[in-house]
XYZ file of C-alpha atoms in Angstrom:
430
model
C 14.686 -47.422 -21.620
C 11.803 -49.780 -22.336
C 8.711 -50.375 -20.256
C 9.940 -53.898 -19.499
C 13.312 -52.710 -18.188
C 11.607 -50.014 -16.114
C 9.334 -52.606 -14.532
C 12.310 -54.843 -13.826
C 14.202 -52.033 -12.085
C 11.069 -51.054 -10.176
C 10.460 -54.599 -8.916
C 14.088 -55.020 -7.842
C 13.989 -51.739 -5.890
C 10.648 -52.534 -4.286
C 11.990 -55.888 -3.114
C 14.778 -54.020 -1.340
C 12.482 -51.270 0.053
C 14.102 -48.623 -2.151
C 11.662 -45.874 -3.243
C 11.515 -45.428 -7.014
C 10.504 -42.621 -9.364
C 10.151 -43.638 -13.010
C 9.937 -40.825 -15.533
C 6.554 -40.591 -17.302
C 5.266 -43.888 -15.841
C 3.247 -42.936 -12.734
C 2.322 -46.569 -12.082
C 5.995 -47.303 -11.416
C 6.492 -44.450 -8.965
C 6.537 -44.567 -5.177
C 6.928 -40.787 -4.980
C 6.847 -37.728 -7.223
C 9.071 -34.678 -7.488
C 7.274 -31.404 -6.950
C 7.586 -28.005 -8.558
C 8.659 -26.081 -5.467
C 8.897 -22.459 -4.409
C 10.465 -20.983 -1.285
C 8.908 -17.660 -0.311
C 11.054 -14.712 0.698
C 10.475 -12.050 3.329
C 8.808 -9.190 1.454
C 11.045 -6.547 3.070
C 14.408 -8.198 3.742
C 14.490 -10.623 0.817
C 15.673 -13.398 3.154
C 14.343 -16.906 2.645
C 11.304 -17.536 4.821
C 10.169 -20.814 6.401
C 7.228 -21.312 4.029
C 7.639 -23.468 0.959
C 5.085 -24.974 -1.415
C 5.278 -27.852 -3.856
C 2.961 -28.943 -6.667
C 2.931 -32.227 -8.535
C 0.669 -33.749 -11.172
C 2.119 -37.204 -10.473
C 3.597 -37.513 -13.923
C 0.574 -36.241 -15.829
C 1.840 -32.789 -16.764
C 5.134 -31.356 -15.534
C 4.724 -27.993 -17.244
C 1.184 -27.725 -15.961
C 2.491 -28.274 -12.435
C 4.822 -25.323 -12.948
C 1.938 -23.185 -14.125
C -0.233 -24.173 -11.149
C 2.681 -23.303 -8.875
C 2.981 -19.840 -10.439
C -0.773 -19.259 -10.094
C -0.645 -20.223 -6.426
C 2.303 -17.910 -5.805
C 0.495 -15.025 -7.506
C -2.606 -15.538 -5.356
C -0.780 -15.549 -2.011
C -0.122 -12.176 -0.333
C 3.463 -11.002 -0.596
C 3.683 -10.724 3.210
C 3.220 -14.480 3.706
C 6.867 -15.086 4.622
C 6.856 -12.502 7.402
C 3.481 -13.777 8.633
C 4.828 -17.323 8.971
C 7.848 -16.068 10.894
C 5.655 -14.160 13.365
C 3.335 -17.123 13.921
C 6.358 -19.388 14.308
C 7.777 -17.116 16.980
C 4.514 -17.191 18.947
C 4.274 -20.983 18.676
C 7.836 -21.397 19.900
C 7.146 -19.091 22.827
C 4.092 -21.104 23.846
C 5.750 -24.499 23.335
C 8.500 -23.537 25.764
C 5.817 -23.503 28.473
C 4.064 -26.736 27.480
C 4.587 -29.817 29.643
C 6.762 -32.572 28.232
C 3.815 -34.746 27.202
C 2.478 -31.878 25.058
C 5.789 -30.750 23.574
C 4.809 -31.942 20.104
C 1.393 -30.292 20.209
C 0.573 -27.930 17.374
C -1.991 -25.181 17.200
C -3.763 -27.140 14.455
C -3.272 -30.583 15.999
C -5.152 -32.574 18.581
C -4.358 -30.250 21.438
C -6.026 -27.239 19.905
C -7.873 -26.424 16.702
C -9.359 -23.032 15.863
C -12.985 -24.000 16.460
C -12.637 -26.557 19.262
C -13.548 -25.029 22.630
C -10.881 -24.817 25.282
C -12.071 -26.489 28.515
C -13.551 -23.828 30.734
C -12.689 -23.330 34.370
C -14.275 -21.548 37.265
C -12.870 -18.089 38.046
C -11.919 -19.348 41.483
C -9.843 -22.207 40.072
C -6.198 -21.316 39.579
C -4.898 -22.000 36.066
C -1.858 -24.227 35.886
C 1.060 -23.288 33.609
C 0.167 -26.217 31.331
C -3.444 -25.076 31.015
C -2.320 -21.546 30.322
C 0.088 -22.754 27.622
C -2.645 -24.800 25.935
C -4.952 -21.797 26.024
C -2.278 -19.568 24.484
C -1.708 -22.133 21.734
C -5.420 -21.891 21.040
C -5.077 -18.124 20.659
C -2.235 -18.622 18.189
C -4.555 -20.913 16.223
C -7.272 -18.266 16.222
C -5.116 -15.498 14.790
C -3.501 -17.898 12.295
C -6.905 -18.909 10.982
C -8.739 -15.601 10.888
C -6.390 -12.629 10.829
C -5.405 -11.156 7.444
C -1.935 -12.135 6.302
C -0.793 -8.503 6.190
C -1.784 -8.027 9.846
C 0.105 -11.130 10.933
C 3.169 -9.942 9.037
C 3.031 -6.464 10.574
C 2.843 -7.638 14.207
C 5.380 -6.088 16.538
C 6.776 -7.724 19.668
C 4.157 -5.820 21.642
C 1.384 -7.082 19.348
C 2.518 -10.689 19.741
C 2.687 -10.319 23.511
C -0.884 -8.997 23.458
C -2.032 -12.010 21.433
C -0.380 -14.444 23.813
C -1.957 -12.694 26.781
C -5.414 -12.865 25.209
C -5.756 -9.086 25.064
C -5.767 -8.748 21.265
C -7.932 -11.389 19.628
C -10.383 -9.195 17.742
C -10.413 -10.151 14.077
C -10.257 -7.111 11.749
C -13.303 -6.926 9.497
C -11.648 -5.494 6.381
C -7.912 -5.108 5.864
C -6.663 -1.810 4.458
C -5.931 -2.089 0.766
C -3.950 -0.060 -1.675
C -6.077 1.344 -4.504
C -6.364 -1.097 -7.397
C -8.860 -1.730 -10.154
C -10.737 -3.947 -7.703
C -11.647 -0.914 -5.598
C -13.855 0.229 -8.468
C -16.263 -2.516 -7.418
C -16.930 -0.845 -4.059
C -19.790 1.601 -4.703
C -19.832 2.703 -1.080
C -16.246 3.928 -1.295
C -16.359 7.740 -1.507
C -13.873 10.531 -1.798
C -11.453 9.054 -4.318
C -9.625 10.024 -7.492
C -9.242 7.872 -10.604
C -6.555 8.722 -13.174
C -7.966 7.249 -16.361
C -6.624 6.813 -19.897
C -9.167 7.219 -22.708
C -7.085 5.524 -25.400
C -6.238 6.909 -28.847
C -9.680 8.329 -29.552
C -12.426 5.998 -30.689
C -14.760 4.998 -27.820
C -14.641 1.335 -28.878
C -10.982 1.301 -27.801
C -11.739 2.205 -24.188
C -10.812 -0.453 -21.666
C -13.623 -2.020 -19.665
C -12.259 -0.381 -16.512
C -12.254 3.064 -18.139
C -15.793 2.671 -19.434
C -16.974 1.551 -15.987
C -15.228 4.503 -14.356
C -16.978 6.951 -16.686
C -20.431 5.384 -16.801
C -20.835 3.847 -13.337
C -18.513 5.374 -10.756
C -17.868 9.002 -11.694
C -19.479 11.904 -9.855
C -17.200 14.430 -11.564
C -15.124 14.070 -14.751
C -12.168 16.411 -15.234
C -11.169 15.918 -18.859
C -8.241 17.054 -20.954
C -9.399 19.056 -23.950
C -8.071 16.534 -26.506
C -10.372 13.732 -25.322
C -12.814 13.258 -28.236
C -16.460 14.223 -27.890
C -17.446 10.641 -28.752
C -15.865 9.489 -25.487
C -17.406 12.290 -23.437
C -20.837 11.413 -24.825
C -20.684 8.099 -22.952
C -20.797 9.932 -19.617
C -24.303 9.958 -18.074
C -26.014 13.369 -18.195
C -26.229 13.575 -14.400
C -22.409 13.502 -14.095
C -20.659 16.863 -14.103
C -17.967 17.253 -16.778
C -15.303 19.960 -16.801
C -12.807 20.435 -19.637
C -9.271 21.645 -18.938
C -8.774 25.223 -20.090
C -5.396 24.560 -21.653
C -4.068 26.875 -24.342
C -0.561 28.059 -25.266
C 0.960 29.818 -22.295
C -1.613 28.507 -19.805
C -0.862 24.779 -19.669
C 0.596 24.847 -16.165
C -2.190 27.060 -14.856
C -4.880 24.785 -16.272
C -3.058 21.716 -14.954
C -2.940 23.116 -11.424
C -6.596 24.086 -11.651
C -7.576 20.518 -12.582
C -5.618 19.030 -9.674
C -7.048 21.504 -7.175
C -10.589 20.795 -8.355
C -9.995 17.037 -8.060
C -8.821 17.309 -4.449
C -11.655 19.654 -3.517
C -14.276 17.286 -4.953
C -12.705 14.198 -3.376
C -12.708 15.896 0.018
C -16.422 16.474 -0.483
C -16.872 12.707 -0.841
C -17.146 12.566 -4.633
C -15.546 10.081 -7.019
C -13.419 12.109 -9.420
C -12.341 10.760 -12.803
C -9.334 12.607 -14.183
C -9.674 11.712 -17.864
C -6.645 11.829 -20.151
C -5.942 11.092 -23.799
C -4.101 7.831 -24.566
C -2.362 6.339 -21.551
C -2.091 8.664 -18.545
C 1.548 7.823 -17.789
C 2.852 8.275 -21.362
C 3.402 12.040 -21.543
C 0.134 12.537 -19.695
C 1.648 14.132 -16.559
C 0.086 11.386 -14.442
C 3.224 11.107 -12.322
C 2.947 14.746 -11.274
C -0.710 14.330 -10.418
C -0.141 11.168 -8.379
C 2.449 12.990 -6.255
C 0.149 15.996 -5.847
C -2.824 13.879 -4.790
C -0.686 11.923 -2.321
C 0.525 15.152 -0.751
C -3.115 16.107 -0.248
C -4.170 12.807 1.315
C -5.460 10.785 -1.643
C -3.925 7.702 -3.250
C -5.318 7.750 -6.802
C -6.240 4.661 -8.781
C -4.394 4.754 -12.121
C -6.226 2.988 -14.955
C -4.068 2.498 -18.070
C -5.336 3.286 -21.531
C -4.275 2.163 -25.002
C -1.354 4.467 -25.753
C -1.634 6.600 -28.871
C 2.095 6.072 -29.364
C 1.378 2.439 -30.248
C -2.163 2.598 -31.610
C -1.594 5.617 -33.863
C 1.056 4.002 -36.077
C -1.016 0.811 -36.213
C -4.054 2.665 -37.547
C -1.757 4.328 -40.086
C -0.572 0.927 -41.297
C 2.892 1.284 -39.774
C 4.131 -1.577 -37.561
C 6.398 -0.030 -34.944
C 8.561 -3.172 -34.993
C 9.204 -5.565 -37.848
C 11.821 -8.266 -38.129
C 14.747 -7.240 -40.262
C 13.474 -3.658 -40.571
C 12.679 -2.104 -37.194
C 14.088 -3.961 -34.212
C 13.490 -1.288 -31.578
C 11.079 1.518 -30.757
C 11.644 4.917 -29.171
C 8.874 7.220 -27.957
C 9.767 10.822 -27.177
C 8.253 14.283 -27.023
C 8.817 17.098 -29.480
C 8.468 19.893 -26.951
C 9.684 20.419 -23.398
C 8.252 22.285 -20.428
C 6.939 25.755 -21.218
C 7.550 25.158 -24.920
C 11.302 24.679 -24.640
C 13.276 22.673 -27.179
C 14.154 19.089 -26.272
C 17.024 16.905 -27.411
C 15.754 14.472 -30.024
C 17.294 11.039 -30.675
C 19.836 10.504 -33.415
C 19.370 8.281 -36.428
C 19.380 4.492 -36.119
C 18.532 2.515 -39.235
C 16.745 -0.326 -37.414
C 14.598 1.804 -35.103
C 11.129 3.338 -35.299
C 10.854 6.717 -33.584
C 7.499 8.105 -32.464
C 7.476 11.796 -31.552
C 4.448 13.037 -29.645
C 3.476 16.710 -29.418
C 5.788 17.692 -32.256
C 3.500 18.287 -35.238
C 2.793 21.908 -34.295
C 6.517 22.684 -34.636
C 7.263 20.321 -37.494
C 9.792 22.582 -39.316
C 11.926 22.929 -36.182
C 11.733 19.178 -35.500
C 12.776 18.306 -39.050
C 15.666 20.766 -38.880
C 16.874 19.310 -35.586
C 16.739 15.779 -36.991
C 18.417 16.402 -40.351
C 20.917 19.258 -39.918
C 24.412 17.676 -39.807
C 25.733 20.715 -37.929
C 23.130 20.399 -35.150
C 24.744 19.280 -31.875
C 22.449 20.503 -29.105
C 18.964 19.486 -30.244
C 19.903 15.993 -31.445
C 21.766 13.202 -29.644
C 23.465 11.223 -32.376
C 23.819 11.129 -36.171
C 21.608 13.181 -38.472
C 18.694 11.499 -40.233
C 19.005 11.021 -44.004
C 16.616 13.300 -45.866
C 15.038 10.291 -47.594
C 13.969 8.717 -44.261
C 10.244 7.801 -44.433
C 7.939 9.793 -42.168
C 4.216 9.738 -41.422
C 2.126 12.367 -39.671
C -0.851 10.670 -37.997
C -3.687 12.922 -36.847
C -6.780 11.936 -34.837
C -5.807 8.275 -34.955
C -8.695 5.761 -34.921
C -11.353 8.457 -35.423
C -13.581 8.715 -38.534
C -11.699 11.852 -39.613
C -8.255 10.306 -39.124
C -5.674 11.674 -41.536
C -2.233 10.307 -42.398
C 0.320 12.193 -44.483
C 3.194 10.039 -45.776
C 6.396 11.553 -47.099
C 10.131 11.841 -46.438
C 11.941 14.154 -44.070
C 12.960 16.243 -47.073
C 9.389 16.923 -48.234
C 7.159 16.478 -45.172
C 6.897 20.174 -44.273
C 5.665 21.072 -47.756
C 3.345 18.045 -47.776
C 1.723 19.145 -44.521
C 1.332 22.722 -45.719
C -0.429 21.386 -48.803
C -2.781 19.220 -46.725
C -4.601 22.061 -45.030
C -5.223 22.860 -41.391
C -3.811 20.583 -38.699
C -6.109 18.162 -36.875
C -4.792 17.637 -33.344
C -3.890 15.431 -31.660
C -1.143 14.338 -34.018
C 2.134 12.449 -33.918
C 5.256 11.943 -35.989
C 6.338 8.427 -36.956
C 9.851 7.973 -38.359
C 11.533 4.881 -39.715
C 11.638 2.216 -42.377
C 8.843 -0.070 -41.177
């Protein structure tokens, strides 16, 4: 298609009053197609009445799609339900409007949110039409000023109260679920933050973690493996307690930390529960979230850079590499109360990262390589020549990496001296 032929088609259609859209030539377009999105009800999943469309009028189709996605992300998820509730109230009011006002809208000429409704003397009876117009004004008020989540949550009784004029108070602040944004509310007291400190070096802390430690914390409850360099960032006026975890007392120390967090939060303090790596990757964060919820607190979980990913990187081992390692598995080397766990079987194109397994390295190696083993390994045995790296204190100045094969790694570690926890096992050909 040439520009000349497009102009010819456009002129012919215009002469016959036929709207035209010409691809990539906005000057020859009477209309544009939009990138559209139909919102769903956040609970039922049914299509809601609200739909948006974005167009750049031929200047950037992909950009229009991006703008659409940004708009969708910025609109509360309850928008579909809110529109349905407002629509119900409008329909109820319109049923009572006189015929000449039947097309009136709460944002049209009959009533806008900030245009006063004509006042009447208390002794003057209000006609049904006047009452309907006044109720449409109330619908406009709540549509304009109420939070979306409140509109969506209205019951039949709530909507009746709005239409009667008995419930027009605008809430000052809607309730919010804890997110990173709640860290910016210094007046908010009595809360618990579950925070990941990353692999070790303080330069690898996220901005949110650093802010939690240096600005918001009244009490820091730290796991014992969090490096001193991270703890040194905490202001001296902030109380710091280290978990008293040692073999045989892990559960007791864990319970003690959770109890202390709840006690301090009830006293109005901001508690930072500080964990190594990422709190949800073998950090028992799930257990703590459930515990805190049971005791009336919804914790804010702040992710950290996981040691399972950062450790191999600092050791020069890419956990995935095309043609070599196409998948990654992260697992633990020890179960609850020190019990054995079932380790994964051998896959040539996979990197396996085993956390909390260095202290029992001989048992782990035996479980991985013994062909007769059927209970502690799920799958084929690992070849003895499989490459392995033991990464200790990843990212720290005293980081140590021992490279070997499964056949020789136990002897190599014994020859390297005392262990330097925390450590991890990295297996695979990458």
